[in-house]
PDB file of C-alpha atoms in Angstrom:
ATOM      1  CA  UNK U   1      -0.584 -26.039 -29.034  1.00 53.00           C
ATOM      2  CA  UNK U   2       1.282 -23.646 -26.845  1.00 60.00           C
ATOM      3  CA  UNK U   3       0.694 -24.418 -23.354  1.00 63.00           C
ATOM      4  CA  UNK U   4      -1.005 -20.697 -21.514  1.00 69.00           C
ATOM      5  CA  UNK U   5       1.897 -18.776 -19.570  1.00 73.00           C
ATOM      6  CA  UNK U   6       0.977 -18.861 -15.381  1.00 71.00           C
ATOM      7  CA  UNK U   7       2.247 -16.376 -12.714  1.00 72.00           C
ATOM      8  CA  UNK U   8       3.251 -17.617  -9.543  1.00 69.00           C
ATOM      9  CA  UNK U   9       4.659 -15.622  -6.373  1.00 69.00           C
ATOM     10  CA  UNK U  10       8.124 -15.681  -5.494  1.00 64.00           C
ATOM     11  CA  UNK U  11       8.962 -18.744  -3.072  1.00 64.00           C
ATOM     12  CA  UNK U  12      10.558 -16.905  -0.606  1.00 69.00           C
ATOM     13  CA  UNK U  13      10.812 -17.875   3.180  1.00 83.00           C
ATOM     14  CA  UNK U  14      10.513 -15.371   5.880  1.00 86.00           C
ATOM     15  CA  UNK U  15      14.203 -14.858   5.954  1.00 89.00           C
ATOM     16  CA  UNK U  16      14.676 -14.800   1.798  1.00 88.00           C
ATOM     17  CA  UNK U  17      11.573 -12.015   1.609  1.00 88.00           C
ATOM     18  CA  UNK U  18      13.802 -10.168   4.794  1.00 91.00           C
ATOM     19  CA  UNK U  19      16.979 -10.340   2.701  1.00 90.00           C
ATOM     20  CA  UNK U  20      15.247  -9.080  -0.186  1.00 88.00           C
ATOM     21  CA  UNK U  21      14.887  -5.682   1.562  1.00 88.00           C
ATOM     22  CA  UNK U  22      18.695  -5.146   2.327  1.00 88.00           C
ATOM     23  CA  UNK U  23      18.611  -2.223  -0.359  1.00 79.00           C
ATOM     24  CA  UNK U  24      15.473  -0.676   0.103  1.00 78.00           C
ATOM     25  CA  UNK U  25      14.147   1.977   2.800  1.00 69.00           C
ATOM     26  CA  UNK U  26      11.755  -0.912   4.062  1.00 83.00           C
ATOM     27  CA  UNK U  27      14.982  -2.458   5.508  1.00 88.00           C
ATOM     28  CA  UNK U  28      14.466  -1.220   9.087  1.00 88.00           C
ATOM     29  CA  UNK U  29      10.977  -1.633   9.232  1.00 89.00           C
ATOM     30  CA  UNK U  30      11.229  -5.280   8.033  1.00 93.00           C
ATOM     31  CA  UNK U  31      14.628  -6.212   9.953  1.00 95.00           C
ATOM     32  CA  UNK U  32      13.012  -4.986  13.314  1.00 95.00           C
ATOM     33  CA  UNK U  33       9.706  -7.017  12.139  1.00 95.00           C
ATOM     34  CA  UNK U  34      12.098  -9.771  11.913  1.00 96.00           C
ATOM     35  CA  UNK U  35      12.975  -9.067  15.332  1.00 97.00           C
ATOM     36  CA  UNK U  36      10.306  -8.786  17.491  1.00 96.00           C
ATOM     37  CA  UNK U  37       9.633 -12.840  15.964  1.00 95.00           C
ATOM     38  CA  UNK U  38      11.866 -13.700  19.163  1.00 96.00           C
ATOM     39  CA  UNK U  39      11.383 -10.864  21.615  1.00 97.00           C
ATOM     40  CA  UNK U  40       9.975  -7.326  22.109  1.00 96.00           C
ATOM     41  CA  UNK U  41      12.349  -4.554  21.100  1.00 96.00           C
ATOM     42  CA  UNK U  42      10.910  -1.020  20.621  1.00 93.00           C
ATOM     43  CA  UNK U  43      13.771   0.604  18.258  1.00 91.00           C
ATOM     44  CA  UNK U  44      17.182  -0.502  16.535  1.00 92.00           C
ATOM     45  CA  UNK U  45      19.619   1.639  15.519  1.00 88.00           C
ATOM     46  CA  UNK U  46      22.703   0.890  13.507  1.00 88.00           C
ATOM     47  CA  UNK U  47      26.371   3.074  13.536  1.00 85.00           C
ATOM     48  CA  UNK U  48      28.967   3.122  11.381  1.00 82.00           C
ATOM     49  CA  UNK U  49      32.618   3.610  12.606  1.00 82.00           C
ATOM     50  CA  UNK U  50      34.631   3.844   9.488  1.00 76.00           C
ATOM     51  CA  UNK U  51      38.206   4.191  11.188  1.00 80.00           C
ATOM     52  CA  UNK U  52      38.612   3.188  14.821  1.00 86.00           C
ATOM     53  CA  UNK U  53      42.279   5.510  15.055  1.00 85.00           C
ATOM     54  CA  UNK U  54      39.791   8.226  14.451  1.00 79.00           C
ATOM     55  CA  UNK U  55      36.295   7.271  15.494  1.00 79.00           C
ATOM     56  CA  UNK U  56      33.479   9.442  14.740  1.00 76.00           C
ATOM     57  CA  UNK U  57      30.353   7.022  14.434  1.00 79.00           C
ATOM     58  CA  UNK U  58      27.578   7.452  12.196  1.00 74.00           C
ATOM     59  CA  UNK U  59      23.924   6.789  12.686  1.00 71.00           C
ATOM     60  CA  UNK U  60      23.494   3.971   9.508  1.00 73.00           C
ATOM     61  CA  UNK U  61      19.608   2.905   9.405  1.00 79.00           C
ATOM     62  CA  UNK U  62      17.133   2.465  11.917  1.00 81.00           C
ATOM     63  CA  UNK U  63      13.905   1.596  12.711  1.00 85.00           C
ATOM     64  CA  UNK U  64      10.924   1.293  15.617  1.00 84.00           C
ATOM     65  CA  UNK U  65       8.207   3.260  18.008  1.00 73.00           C
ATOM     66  CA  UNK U  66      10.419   6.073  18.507  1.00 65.00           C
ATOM     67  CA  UNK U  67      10.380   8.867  15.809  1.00 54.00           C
ATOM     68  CA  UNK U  68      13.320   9.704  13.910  1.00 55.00           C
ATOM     69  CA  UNK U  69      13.984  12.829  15.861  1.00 55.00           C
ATOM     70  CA  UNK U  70      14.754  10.739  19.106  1.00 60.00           C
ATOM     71  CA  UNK U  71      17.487   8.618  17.111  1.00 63.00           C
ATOM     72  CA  UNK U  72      18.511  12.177  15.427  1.00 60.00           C
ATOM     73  CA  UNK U  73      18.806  14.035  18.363  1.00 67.00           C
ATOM     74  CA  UNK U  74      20.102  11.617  20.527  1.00 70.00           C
ATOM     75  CA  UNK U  75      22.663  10.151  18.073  1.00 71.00           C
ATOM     76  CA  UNK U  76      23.957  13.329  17.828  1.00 68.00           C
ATOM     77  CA  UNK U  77      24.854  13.595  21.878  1.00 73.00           C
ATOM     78  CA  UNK U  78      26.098  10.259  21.992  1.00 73.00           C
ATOM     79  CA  UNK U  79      28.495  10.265  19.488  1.00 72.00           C
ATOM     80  CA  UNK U  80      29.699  13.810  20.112  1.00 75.00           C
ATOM     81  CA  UNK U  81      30.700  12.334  23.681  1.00 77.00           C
ATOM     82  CA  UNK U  82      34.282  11.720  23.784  1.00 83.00           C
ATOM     83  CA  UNK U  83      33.828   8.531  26.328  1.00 81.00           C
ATOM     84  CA  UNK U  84      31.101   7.556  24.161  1.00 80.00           C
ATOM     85  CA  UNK U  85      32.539   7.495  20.979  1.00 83.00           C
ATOM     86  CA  UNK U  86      35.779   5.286  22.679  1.00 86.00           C
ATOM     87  CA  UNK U  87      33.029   2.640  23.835  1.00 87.00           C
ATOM     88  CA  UNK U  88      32.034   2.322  20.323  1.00 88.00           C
ATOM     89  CA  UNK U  89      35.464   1.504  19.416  1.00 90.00           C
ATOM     90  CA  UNK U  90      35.924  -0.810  22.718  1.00 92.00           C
ATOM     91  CA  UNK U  91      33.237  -2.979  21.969  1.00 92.00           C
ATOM     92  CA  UNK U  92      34.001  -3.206  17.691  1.00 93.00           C
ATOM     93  CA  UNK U  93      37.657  -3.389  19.045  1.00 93.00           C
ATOM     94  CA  UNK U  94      36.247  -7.120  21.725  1.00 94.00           C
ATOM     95  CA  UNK U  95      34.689  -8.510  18.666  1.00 94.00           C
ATOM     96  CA  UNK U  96      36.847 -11.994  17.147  1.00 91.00           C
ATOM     97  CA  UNK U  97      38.063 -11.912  14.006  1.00 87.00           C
ATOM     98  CA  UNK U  98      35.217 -12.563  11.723  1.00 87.00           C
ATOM     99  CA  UNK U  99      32.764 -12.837  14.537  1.00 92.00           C
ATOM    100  CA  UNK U 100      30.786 -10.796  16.715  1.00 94.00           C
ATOM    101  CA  UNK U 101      30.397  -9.652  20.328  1.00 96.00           C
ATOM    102  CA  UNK U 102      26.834  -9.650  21.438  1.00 96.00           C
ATOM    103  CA  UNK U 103      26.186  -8.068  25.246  1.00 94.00           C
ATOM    104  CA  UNK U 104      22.971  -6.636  27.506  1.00 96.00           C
ATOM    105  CA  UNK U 105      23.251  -3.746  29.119  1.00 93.00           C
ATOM    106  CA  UNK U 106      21.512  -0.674  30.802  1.00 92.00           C
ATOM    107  CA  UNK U 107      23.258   2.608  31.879  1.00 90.00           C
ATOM    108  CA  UNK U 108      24.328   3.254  35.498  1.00 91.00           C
ATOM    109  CA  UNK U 109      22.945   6.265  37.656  1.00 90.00           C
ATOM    110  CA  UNK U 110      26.394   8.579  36.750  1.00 89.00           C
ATOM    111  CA  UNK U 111      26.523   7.654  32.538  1.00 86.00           C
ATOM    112  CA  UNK U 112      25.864  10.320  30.018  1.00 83.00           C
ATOM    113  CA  UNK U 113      22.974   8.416  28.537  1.00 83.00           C
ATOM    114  CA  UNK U 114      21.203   7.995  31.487  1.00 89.00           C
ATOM    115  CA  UNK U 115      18.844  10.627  31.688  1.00 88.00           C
ATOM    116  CA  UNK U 116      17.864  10.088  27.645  1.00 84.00           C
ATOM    117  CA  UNK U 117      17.026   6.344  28.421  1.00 87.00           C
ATOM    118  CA  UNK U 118      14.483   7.470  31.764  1.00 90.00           C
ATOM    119  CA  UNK U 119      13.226  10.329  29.755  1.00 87.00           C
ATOM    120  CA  UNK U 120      12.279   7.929  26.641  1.00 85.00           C
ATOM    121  CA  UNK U 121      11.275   4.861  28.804  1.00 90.00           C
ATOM    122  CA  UNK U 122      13.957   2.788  27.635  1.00 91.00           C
ATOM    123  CA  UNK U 123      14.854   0.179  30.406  1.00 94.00           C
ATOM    124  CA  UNK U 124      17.575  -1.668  28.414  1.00 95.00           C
ATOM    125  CA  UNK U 125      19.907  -2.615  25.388  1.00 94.00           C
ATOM    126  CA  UNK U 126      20.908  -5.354  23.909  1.00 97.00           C
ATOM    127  CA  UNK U 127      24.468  -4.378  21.905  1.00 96.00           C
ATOM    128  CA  UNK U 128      25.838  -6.344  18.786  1.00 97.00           C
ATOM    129  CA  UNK U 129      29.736  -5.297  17.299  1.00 96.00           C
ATOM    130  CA  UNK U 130      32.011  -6.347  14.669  1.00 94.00           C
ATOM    131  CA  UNK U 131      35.004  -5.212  12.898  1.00 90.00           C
ATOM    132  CA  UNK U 132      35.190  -4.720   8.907  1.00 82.00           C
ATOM    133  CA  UNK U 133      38.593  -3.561   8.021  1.00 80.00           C
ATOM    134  CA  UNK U 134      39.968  -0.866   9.401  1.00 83.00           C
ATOM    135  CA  UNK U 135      36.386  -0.101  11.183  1.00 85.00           C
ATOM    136  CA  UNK U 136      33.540  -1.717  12.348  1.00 89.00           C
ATOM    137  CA  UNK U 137      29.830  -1.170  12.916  1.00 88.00           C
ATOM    138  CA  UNK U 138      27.809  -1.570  16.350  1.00 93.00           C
ATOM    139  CA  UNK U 139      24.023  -2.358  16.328  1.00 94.00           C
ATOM    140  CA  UNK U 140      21.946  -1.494  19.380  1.00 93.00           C
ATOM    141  CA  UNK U 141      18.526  -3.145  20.240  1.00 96.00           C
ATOM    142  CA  UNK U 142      16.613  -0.855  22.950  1.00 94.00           C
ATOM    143  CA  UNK U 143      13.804  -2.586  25.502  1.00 95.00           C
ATOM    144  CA  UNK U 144      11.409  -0.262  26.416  1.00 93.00           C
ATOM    145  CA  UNK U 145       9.934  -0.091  30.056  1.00 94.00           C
ATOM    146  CA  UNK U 146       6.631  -1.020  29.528  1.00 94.00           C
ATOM    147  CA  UNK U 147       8.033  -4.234  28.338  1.00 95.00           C
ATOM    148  CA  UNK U 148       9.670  -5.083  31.359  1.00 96.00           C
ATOM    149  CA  UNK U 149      13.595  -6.458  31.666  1.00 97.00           C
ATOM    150  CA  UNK U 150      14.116  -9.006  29.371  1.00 97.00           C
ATOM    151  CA  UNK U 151      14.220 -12.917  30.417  1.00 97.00           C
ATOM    152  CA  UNK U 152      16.448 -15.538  29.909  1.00 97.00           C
ATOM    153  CA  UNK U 153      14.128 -17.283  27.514  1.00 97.00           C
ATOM    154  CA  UNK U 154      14.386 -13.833  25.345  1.00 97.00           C
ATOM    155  CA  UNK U 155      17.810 -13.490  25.491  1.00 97.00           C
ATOM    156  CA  UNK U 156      18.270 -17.071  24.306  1.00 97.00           C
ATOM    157  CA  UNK U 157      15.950 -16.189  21.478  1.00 97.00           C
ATOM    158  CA  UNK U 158      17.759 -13.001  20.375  1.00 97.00           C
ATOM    159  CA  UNK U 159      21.112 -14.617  20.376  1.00 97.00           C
ATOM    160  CA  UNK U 160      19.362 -16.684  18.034  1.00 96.00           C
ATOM    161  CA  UNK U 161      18.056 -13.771  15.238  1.00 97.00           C
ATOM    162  CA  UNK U 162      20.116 -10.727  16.336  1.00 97.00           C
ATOM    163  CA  UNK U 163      23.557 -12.053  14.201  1.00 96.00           C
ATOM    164  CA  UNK U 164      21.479 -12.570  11.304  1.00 95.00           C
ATOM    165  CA  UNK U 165      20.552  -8.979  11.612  1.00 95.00           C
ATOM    166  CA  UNK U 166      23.592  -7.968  12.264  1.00 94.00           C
ATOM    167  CA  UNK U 167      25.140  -9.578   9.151  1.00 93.00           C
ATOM    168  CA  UNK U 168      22.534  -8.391   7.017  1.00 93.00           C
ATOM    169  CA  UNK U 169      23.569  -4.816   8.262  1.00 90.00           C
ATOM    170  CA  UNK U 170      26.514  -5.245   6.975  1.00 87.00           C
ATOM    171  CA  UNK U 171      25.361  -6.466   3.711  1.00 85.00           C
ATOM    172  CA  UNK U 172      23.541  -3.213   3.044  1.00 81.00           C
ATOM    173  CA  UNK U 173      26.737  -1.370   3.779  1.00 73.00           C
ATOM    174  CA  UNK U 174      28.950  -3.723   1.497  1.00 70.00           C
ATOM    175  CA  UNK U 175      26.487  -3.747  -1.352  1.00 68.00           C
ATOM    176  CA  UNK U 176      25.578  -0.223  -1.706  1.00 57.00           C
ATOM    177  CA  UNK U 177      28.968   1.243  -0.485  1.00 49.00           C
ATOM    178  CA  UNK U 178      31.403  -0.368  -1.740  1.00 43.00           C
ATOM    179  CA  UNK U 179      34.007   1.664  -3.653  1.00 44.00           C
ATOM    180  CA  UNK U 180      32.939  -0.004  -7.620  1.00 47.00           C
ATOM    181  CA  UNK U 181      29.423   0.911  -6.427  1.00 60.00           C
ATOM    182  CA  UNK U 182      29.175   4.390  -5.249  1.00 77.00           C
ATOM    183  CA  UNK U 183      27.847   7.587  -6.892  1.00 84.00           C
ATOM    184  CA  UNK U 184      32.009   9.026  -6.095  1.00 80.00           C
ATOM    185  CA  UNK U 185      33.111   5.775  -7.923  1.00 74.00           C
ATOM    186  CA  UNK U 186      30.976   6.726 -10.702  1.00 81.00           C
ATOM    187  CA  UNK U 187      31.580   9.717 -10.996  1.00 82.00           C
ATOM    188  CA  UNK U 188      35.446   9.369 -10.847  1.00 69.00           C
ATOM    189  CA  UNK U 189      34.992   6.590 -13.670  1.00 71.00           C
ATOM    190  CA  UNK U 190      33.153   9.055 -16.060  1.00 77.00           C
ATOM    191  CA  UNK U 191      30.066   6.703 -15.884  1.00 84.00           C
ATOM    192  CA  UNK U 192      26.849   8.973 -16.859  1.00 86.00           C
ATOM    193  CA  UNK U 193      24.729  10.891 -15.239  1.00 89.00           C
ATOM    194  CA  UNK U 194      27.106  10.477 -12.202  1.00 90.00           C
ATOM    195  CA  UNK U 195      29.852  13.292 -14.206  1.00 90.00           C
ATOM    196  CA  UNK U 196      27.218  15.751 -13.337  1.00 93.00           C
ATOM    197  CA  UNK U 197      27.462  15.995  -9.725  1.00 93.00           C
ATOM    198  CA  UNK U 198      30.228  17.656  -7.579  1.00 92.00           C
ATOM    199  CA  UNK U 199      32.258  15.850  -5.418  1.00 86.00           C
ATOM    200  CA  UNK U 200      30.252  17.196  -2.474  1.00 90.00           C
ATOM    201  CA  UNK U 201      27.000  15.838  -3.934  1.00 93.00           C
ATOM    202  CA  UNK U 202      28.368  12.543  -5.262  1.00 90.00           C
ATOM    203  CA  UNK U 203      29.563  12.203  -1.084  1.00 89.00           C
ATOM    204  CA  UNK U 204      26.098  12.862  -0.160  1.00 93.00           C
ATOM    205  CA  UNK U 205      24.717  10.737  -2.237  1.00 91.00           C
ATOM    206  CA  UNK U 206      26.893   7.868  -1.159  1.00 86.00           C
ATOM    207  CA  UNK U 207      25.705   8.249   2.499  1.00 85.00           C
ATOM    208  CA  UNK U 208      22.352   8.552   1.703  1.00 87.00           C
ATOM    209  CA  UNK U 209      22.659   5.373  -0.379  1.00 79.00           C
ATOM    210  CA  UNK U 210      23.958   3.371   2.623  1.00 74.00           C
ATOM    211  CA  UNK U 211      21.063   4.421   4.523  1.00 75.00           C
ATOM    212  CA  UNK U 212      23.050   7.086   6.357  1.00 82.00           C
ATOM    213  CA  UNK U 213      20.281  10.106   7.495  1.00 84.00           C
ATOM    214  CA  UNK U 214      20.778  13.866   6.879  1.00 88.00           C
ATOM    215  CA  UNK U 215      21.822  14.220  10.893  1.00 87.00           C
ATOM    216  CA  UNK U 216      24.617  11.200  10.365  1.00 84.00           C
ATOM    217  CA  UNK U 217      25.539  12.588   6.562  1.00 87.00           C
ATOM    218  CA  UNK U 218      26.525  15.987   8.506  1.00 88.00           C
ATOM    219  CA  UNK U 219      28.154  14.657  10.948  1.00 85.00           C
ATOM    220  CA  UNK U 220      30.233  12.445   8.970  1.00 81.00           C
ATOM    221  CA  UNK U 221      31.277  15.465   6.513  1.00 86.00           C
ATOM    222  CA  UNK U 222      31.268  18.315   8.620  1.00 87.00           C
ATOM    223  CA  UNK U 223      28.289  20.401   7.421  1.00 90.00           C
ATOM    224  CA  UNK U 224      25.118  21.417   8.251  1.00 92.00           C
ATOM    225  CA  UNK U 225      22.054  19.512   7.620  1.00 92.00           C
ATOM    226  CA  UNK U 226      20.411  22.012   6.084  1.00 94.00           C
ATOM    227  CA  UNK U 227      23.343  21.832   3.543  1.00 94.00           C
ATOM    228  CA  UNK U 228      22.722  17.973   3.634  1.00 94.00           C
ATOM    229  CA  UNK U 229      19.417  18.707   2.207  1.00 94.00           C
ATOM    230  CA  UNK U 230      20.314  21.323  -0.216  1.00 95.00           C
ATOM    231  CA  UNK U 231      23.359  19.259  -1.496  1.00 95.00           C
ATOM    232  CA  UNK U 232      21.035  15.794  -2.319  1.00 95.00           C
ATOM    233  CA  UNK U 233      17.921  17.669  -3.845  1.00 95.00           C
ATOM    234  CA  UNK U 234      20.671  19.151  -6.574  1.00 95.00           C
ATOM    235  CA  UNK U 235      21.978  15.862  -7.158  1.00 95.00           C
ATOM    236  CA  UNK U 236      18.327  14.328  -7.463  1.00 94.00           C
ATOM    237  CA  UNK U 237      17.476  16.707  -9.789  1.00 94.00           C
ATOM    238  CA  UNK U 238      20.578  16.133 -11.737  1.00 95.00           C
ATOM    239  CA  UNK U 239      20.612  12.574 -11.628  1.00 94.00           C
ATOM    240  CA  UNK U 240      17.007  12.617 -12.465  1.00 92.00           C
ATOM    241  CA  UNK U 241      15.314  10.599  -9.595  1.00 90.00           C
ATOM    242  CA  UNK U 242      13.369  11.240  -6.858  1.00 87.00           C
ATOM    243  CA  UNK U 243      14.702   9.254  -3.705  1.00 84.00           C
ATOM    244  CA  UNK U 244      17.119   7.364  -1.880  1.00 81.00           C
ATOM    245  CA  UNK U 245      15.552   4.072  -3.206  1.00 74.00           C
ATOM    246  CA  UNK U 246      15.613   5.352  -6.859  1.00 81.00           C
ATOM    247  CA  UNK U 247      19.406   6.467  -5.674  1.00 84.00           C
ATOM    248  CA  UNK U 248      20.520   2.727  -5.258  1.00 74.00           C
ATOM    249  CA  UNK U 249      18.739   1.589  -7.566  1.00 71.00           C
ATOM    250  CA  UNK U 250      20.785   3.788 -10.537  1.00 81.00           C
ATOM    251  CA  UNK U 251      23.913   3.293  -9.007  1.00 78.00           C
ATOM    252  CA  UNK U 252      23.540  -0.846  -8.816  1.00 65.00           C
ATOM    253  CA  UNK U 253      22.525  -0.618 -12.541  1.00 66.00           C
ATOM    254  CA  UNK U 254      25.466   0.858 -13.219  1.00 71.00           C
ATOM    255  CA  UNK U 255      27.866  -0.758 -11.426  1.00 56.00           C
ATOM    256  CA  UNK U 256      30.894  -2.539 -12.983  1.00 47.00           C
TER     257      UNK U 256
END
């Protein structure tokens, strides 16, 4: 006699169950979850620098109590700063070969960013860098002021979780963007549906498959964000799916 099939959950650990969201849009909300384990952070925001001899960082994925216009916005007039955009660089630029450079910091009376951190209550940062090739990436974790400064005790605890989140950053970048694995890399290797988009579209949908917004996708290429939008609904509809989560999902089915 045939012994009666069971069903038993998955058994994953905190940190397996976080890892399991790398390529979904529940990434941020779970990595900043993750987070706030060890200490209260109110937002995280992750940016892309894809050649430091020509910086021009891109808002990645993010998460928290402040609403996506804030990160949007904001992004925007950071990175369009030219002082700004060479501190991303400095700090991927300190980071060790195959390590990371972690620092705490909260802008001076005179810096650009000052008046966006007092208008948004945000006290202080906690700043994590590395280099991946010819780039690098930079992930920010923001303390608001109702929390007060952070202690000792927290920053011993977030030296503790924030390279794990860091790392697993970058795993969402190499697994859903690397070239094998792209809607462009499809499309260039005739793999269907991907023939059916332009090159435009198939470069849309590659940012938003990395997590990259509409704001950081028109940066990035040089458009408008209502073109953004206009350029991934045509490829949805032409690829048949109905979000960025569907998005990664076709293109890591199809991948080589």
């Amino acid at each position: 006699m045939n012994d009666s099939p069971t069903t038993s959950p998955l058994p994953r650990d905190p940190v397996a169950a976080l890892v399991a969201t790398v390529p979904t849009d529940g990434f941020g909300a779970a990595l900043l979850a993750h987070i706030r384990t060890q200490a209260e952070i109110a937002n995280f925001g992750a940016f892309l620098v894809p050649d430091l001899s020509n910086p021009q960082p891109v808002l990645s994925v993010w998460s928290g109590q402040m609403s996506d216009y804030w990160f949007n916005v904001n992004a925007r007039r950071i990175t369009s700063h030219d002082t700004l955009r060479r501190d991303f660089v400095e700090r991927i630029r300190r980071a060790p070969p195959g390590g990371l450079v972690i620092d705490r910091w909260h802008p001076p009376a005179d810096d650009p960013r000052a008046p966006i951190y007092a208008r948004d209550r945000v006290i202080e940062r906690v700043s994590v860098a590395s280099r991946t090739g010819r780039g690098g990436f930079v992930s920010f974790y923001l303390r608001g002021e109702q929390s007060g400064w952070l202690t000792a005790t927290d920053m011993d605890r977030l030296h503790t979780v924030l390279p794990l989140a860091h790392e697993l950053i970058g795993l969402r970048h190499r697994l859903i963007g690397t070239s094998d694995s792209t809607a462009s890399g499809l499309r260039d290797r005739a793999v269907d549906p991907f023939t059916a988009l332009s090159t435009r579209e198939a470069e849309v949908c590659d940012h938003a498959a990395r997590g990259v917004s509409v704001a950081g996708t028109a940066v990035a290429l040089g458009v408008s964000e209502n073109s953004v939008r206009t350029l991934r609904k045509r490829a949805w509809r032409k690829l048949g799916i109905g979000s960025a989560t569907q998005l990664t999902a076709l293109v890591l089915a199809n991948r080589s």
